[in-house]
Amino acid sequence: MGILRFFYKRNSRKITEFLKRDAVILDVRTQLEWEEVHLTDAINIPLSDLKDNIEHLKAMNKPIVAHCKSGLRSARAVKLLKFYKIEAVNGGGIADLQLLIN
C-alpha cells in the first residue's frame, strides 16, 4: 500500500462525513487535466489559482473535499484552505475519490 493510499483510507470517514454535509468537491488539477476527465458537480480551481479564489470559496460556506490526480496537490490545497479558516479535507486522487462517491 502506497503512502498516499494509506492517508486516503485514513481520511475516507471524514470525506464521507463532509459529503453528507453537502461539501464542495474541489479539483485542483490543471484545466487540461480537468478537460480530460472530472467528477460530476466538482469545481475546478487549479492549485496555482487557489489563493486568488479564497474569498469565493469562503462565501460558499461549505466544507471542501479537495482532490487532484494523486493527492499531493490536494494536500497542499487543504493546507492553504485551512490557513484561511476553511474547513477542508484531502480527497486524494480522482480515481480513489470517484470510488468513494459511487
PDB file of C-alpha atoms in Angstrom:
ATOM      1  CA  MET A   1       0.000   0.000   0.000  1.00  0.00           C
ATOM      2  CA  GLY A   2       1.464   3.343  -1.047  1.00  0.00           C
ATOM      3  CA  ILE A   3       1.784   6.198   1.428  1.00  0.00           C
ATOM      4  CA  LEU A   4      -0.830   8.284  -0.397  1.00  0.00           C
ATOM      5  CA  ARG A   5      -3.345   5.452  -0.356  1.00  0.00           C
ATOM      6  CA  PHE A   6      -2.714   4.999   3.389  1.00  0.00           C
ATOM      7  CA  PHE A   7      -3.580   8.619   4.113  1.00  0.00           C
ATOM      8  CA  TYR A   8      -6.562   8.471   1.778  1.00  0.00           C
ATOM      9  CA  LYS A   9      -8.015   5.478   3.604  1.00  0.00           C
ATOM     10  CA  ARG A  10      -7.481   7.295   6.877  1.00  0.00           C
ATOM     11  CA  ASN A  11      -9.451  10.274   5.528  1.00  0.00           C
ATOM     12  CA  SER A  12     -12.305   8.278   3.961  1.00  0.00           C
ATOM     13  CA  ARG A  13     -14.567   8.563   7.014  1.00  0.00           C
ATOM     14  CA  LYS A  14     -14.058  12.319   7.162  1.00  0.00           C
ATOM     15  CA  ILE A  15     -14.620  12.640   3.404  1.00  0.00           C
ATOM     16  CA  THR A  16     -17.900  10.733   3.711  1.00  0.00           C
ATOM     17  CA  GLU A  17     -18.958  12.996   6.591  1.00  0.00           C
ATOM     18  CA  PHE A  18     -18.148  16.114   4.563  1.00  0.00           C
ATOM     19  CA  LEU A  19     -20.085  14.818   1.548  1.00  0.00           C
ATOM     20  CA  LYS A  20     -23.134  14.189   3.741  1.00  0.00           C
ATOM     21  CA  ARG A  21     -22.871  17.856   4.718  1.00  0.00           C
ATOM     22  CA  ASP A  22     -23.081  18.935   1.051  1.00  0.00           C
ATOM     23  CA  ALA A  23     -19.373  19.613   0.698  1.00  0.00           C
ATOM     24  CA  VAL A  24     -17.890  21.272  -2.351  1.00  0.00           C
ATOM     25  CA  ILE A  25     -15.708  18.909  -4.366  1.00  0.00           C
ATOM     26  CA  LEU A  26     -12.712  20.981  -5.423  1.00  0.00           C
ATOM     27  CA  ASP A  27     -10.493  19.696  -8.230  1.00  0.00           C
ATOM     28  CA  VAL A  28      -7.109  21.441  -8.011  1.00  0.00           C
ATOM     29  CA  ARG A  29      -5.664  19.893 -11.184  1.00  0.00           C
ATOM     30  CA  THR A  30      -4.858  21.962 -14.264  1.00  0.00           C
ATOM     31  CA  GLN A  31      -7.512  22.976 -16.776  1.00  0.00           C
ATOM     32  CA  LEU A  32      -6.122  20.444 -19.267  1.00  0.00           C
ATOM     33  CA  GLU A  33      -6.388  17.603 -16.731  1.00  0.00           C
ATOM     34  CA  TRP A  34      -9.937  18.752 -15.910  1.00  0.00           C
ATOM     35  CA  GLU A  35     -10.949  18.682 -19.568  1.00  0.00           C
ATOM     36  CA  GLU A  36      -9.683  15.099 -19.920  1.00  0.00           C
ATOM     37  CA  VAL A  37     -11.811  13.787 -17.040  1.00  0.00           C
ATOM     38  CA  HIS A  38     -13.547  15.233 -13.990  1.00  0.00           C
ATOM     39  CA  LEU A  39     -16.104  14.357 -11.354  1.00  0.00           C
ATOM     40  CA  THR A  40     -19.700  15.448 -11.839  1.00  0.00           C
ATOM     41  CA  ASP A  41     -20.538  18.524  -9.747  1.00  0.00           C
ATOM     42  CA  ALA A  42     -16.876  19.235  -8.933  1.00  0.00           C
ATOM     43  CA  ILE A  43     -15.473  22.708  -9.447  1.00  0.00           C
ATOM     44  CA  ASN A  44     -12.038  23.264 -10.934  1.00  0.00           C
ATOM     45  CA  ILE A  45      -9.642  25.764  -9.454  1.00  0.00           C
ATOM     46  CA  PRO A  46      -6.044  24.830 -10.254  1.00  0.00           C
ATOM     47  CA  LEU A  47      -3.733  24.877  -7.249  1.00  0.00           C
ATOM     48  CA  SER A  48      -1.809  27.761  -8.826  1.00  0.00           C
ATOM     49  CA  ASP A  49      -5.013  29.889  -8.774  1.00  0.00           C
ATOM     50  CA  LEU A  50      -6.363  28.782  -5.414  1.00  0.00           C
ATOM     51  CA  LYS A  51      -5.156  31.711  -3.333  1.00  0.00           C
ATOM     52  CA  ASP A  52      -6.888  34.128  -5.727  1.00  0.00           C
ATOM     53  CA  ASN A  53     -10.193  32.306  -5.153  1.00  0.00           C
ATOM     54  CA  ILE A  54     -10.198  32.054  -1.359  1.00  0.00           C
ATOM     55  CA  GLU A  55     -12.954  34.635  -0.861  1.00  0.00           C
ATOM     56  CA  HIS A  56     -15.181  32.879  -3.416  1.00  0.00           C
ATOM     57  CA  LEU A  57     -14.722  29.565  -1.575  1.00  0.00           C
ATOM     58  CA  LYS A  58     -15.333  31.175   1.823  1.00  0.00           C
ATOM     59  CA  ALA A  59     -18.570  32.689   0.501  1.00  0.00           C
ATOM     60  CA  MET A  60     -19.863  29.202  -0.340  1.00  0.00           C
ATOM     61  CA  ASN A  61     -19.874  28.496   3.408  1.00  0.00           C
ATOM     62  CA  LYS A  62     -19.478  24.734   2.901  1.00  0.00           C
ATOM     63  CA  PRO A  63     -16.804  22.211   3.777  1.00  0.00           C
ATOM     64  CA  ILE A  64     -14.442  21.333   0.935  1.00  0.00           C
ATOM     65  CA  VAL A  65     -13.148  17.986  -0.298  1.00  0.00           C
ATOM     66  CA  ALA A  66     -10.087  18.786  -2.413  1.00  0.00           C
ATOM     67  CA  HIS A  67      -8.659  16.302  -4.877  1.00  0.00           C
ATOM     68  CA  CYS A  68      -6.111  16.096  -7.685  1.00  0.00           C
ATOM     69  CA  LYS A  69      -4.520  13.217  -9.593  1.00  0.00           C
ATOM     70  CA  SER A  70      -2.572  11.591  -6.762  1.00  0.00           C
ATOM     71  CA  GLY A  71      -3.334  13.519  -3.574  1.00  0.00           C
ATOM     72  CA  LEU A  72      -0.181  15.635  -3.405  1.00  0.00           C
ATOM     73  CA  ARG A  73      -1.544  18.885  -4.820  1.00  0.00           C
ATOM     74  CA  SER A  74      -4.786  18.470  -2.902  1.00  0.00           C
ATOM     75  CA  ALA A  75      -2.770  18.096   0.322  1.00  0.00           C
ATOM     76  CA  ARG A  76      -1.167  21.465  -0.403  1.00  0.00           C
ATOM     77  CA  ALA A  77      -4.588  22.914  -1.233  1.00  0.00           C
ATOM     78  CA  VAL A  78      -6.065  21.703   2.069  1.00  0.00           C
ATOM     79  CA  LYS A  79      -3.190  23.256   3.989  1.00  0.00           C
ATOM     80  CA  LEU A  80      -3.855  26.604   2.285  1.00  0.00           C
ATOM     81  CA  LEU A  81      -7.627  26.379   2.809  1.00  0.00           C
ATOM     82  CA  LYS A  82      -7.206  25.605   6.493  1.00  0.00           C
ATOM     83  CA  PHE A  83      -4.825  28.552   6.835  1.00  0.00           C
ATOM     84  CA  TYR A  84      -7.715  30.731   5.668  1.00  0.00           C
ATOM     85  CA  LYS A  85     -10.081  29.041   8.151  1.00  0.00           C
ATOM     86  CA  ILE A  86     -11.941  26.993   5.534  1.00  0.00           C
ATOM     87  CA  GLU A  87     -12.974  23.513   6.637  1.00  0.00           C
ATOM     88  CA  ALA A  88     -11.283  21.127   4.211  1.00  0.00           C
ATOM     89  CA  VAL A  89     -10.138  17.534   3.807  1.00  0.00           C
ATOM     90  CA  ASN A  90      -7.851  15.891   1.274  1.00  0.00           C
ATOM     91  CA  GLY A  91      -9.906  13.654  -1.010  1.00  0.00           C
ATOM     92  CA  GLY A  92      -6.750  12.186  -2.535  1.00  0.00           C
ATOM     93  CA  GLY A  93      -6.586  11.223  -6.183  1.00  0.00           C
ATOM     94  CA  ILE A  94      -9.526  11.440  -8.557  1.00  0.00           C
ATOM     95  CA  ALA A  95      -9.766   7.660  -9.014  1.00  0.00           C
ATOM     96  CA  ASP A  96      -9.960   6.968  -5.271  1.00  0.00           C
ATOM     97  CA  LEU A  97     -12.472   9.731  -4.653  1.00  0.00           C
ATOM     98  CA  GLN A  98     -14.631   8.556  -7.538  1.00  0.00           C
ATOM     99  CA  LEU A  99     -14.781   5.070  -5.977  1.00  0.00           C
ATOM    100  CA  LEU A 100     -15.859   6.525  -2.644  1.00  0.00           C
ATOM    101  CA  ILE A 101     -18.565   8.704  -4.182  1.00  0.00           C
ATOM    102  CA  ASN A 102     -20.074   5.972  -6.342  1.00  0.00           C
TER     103      ASN A 102
END
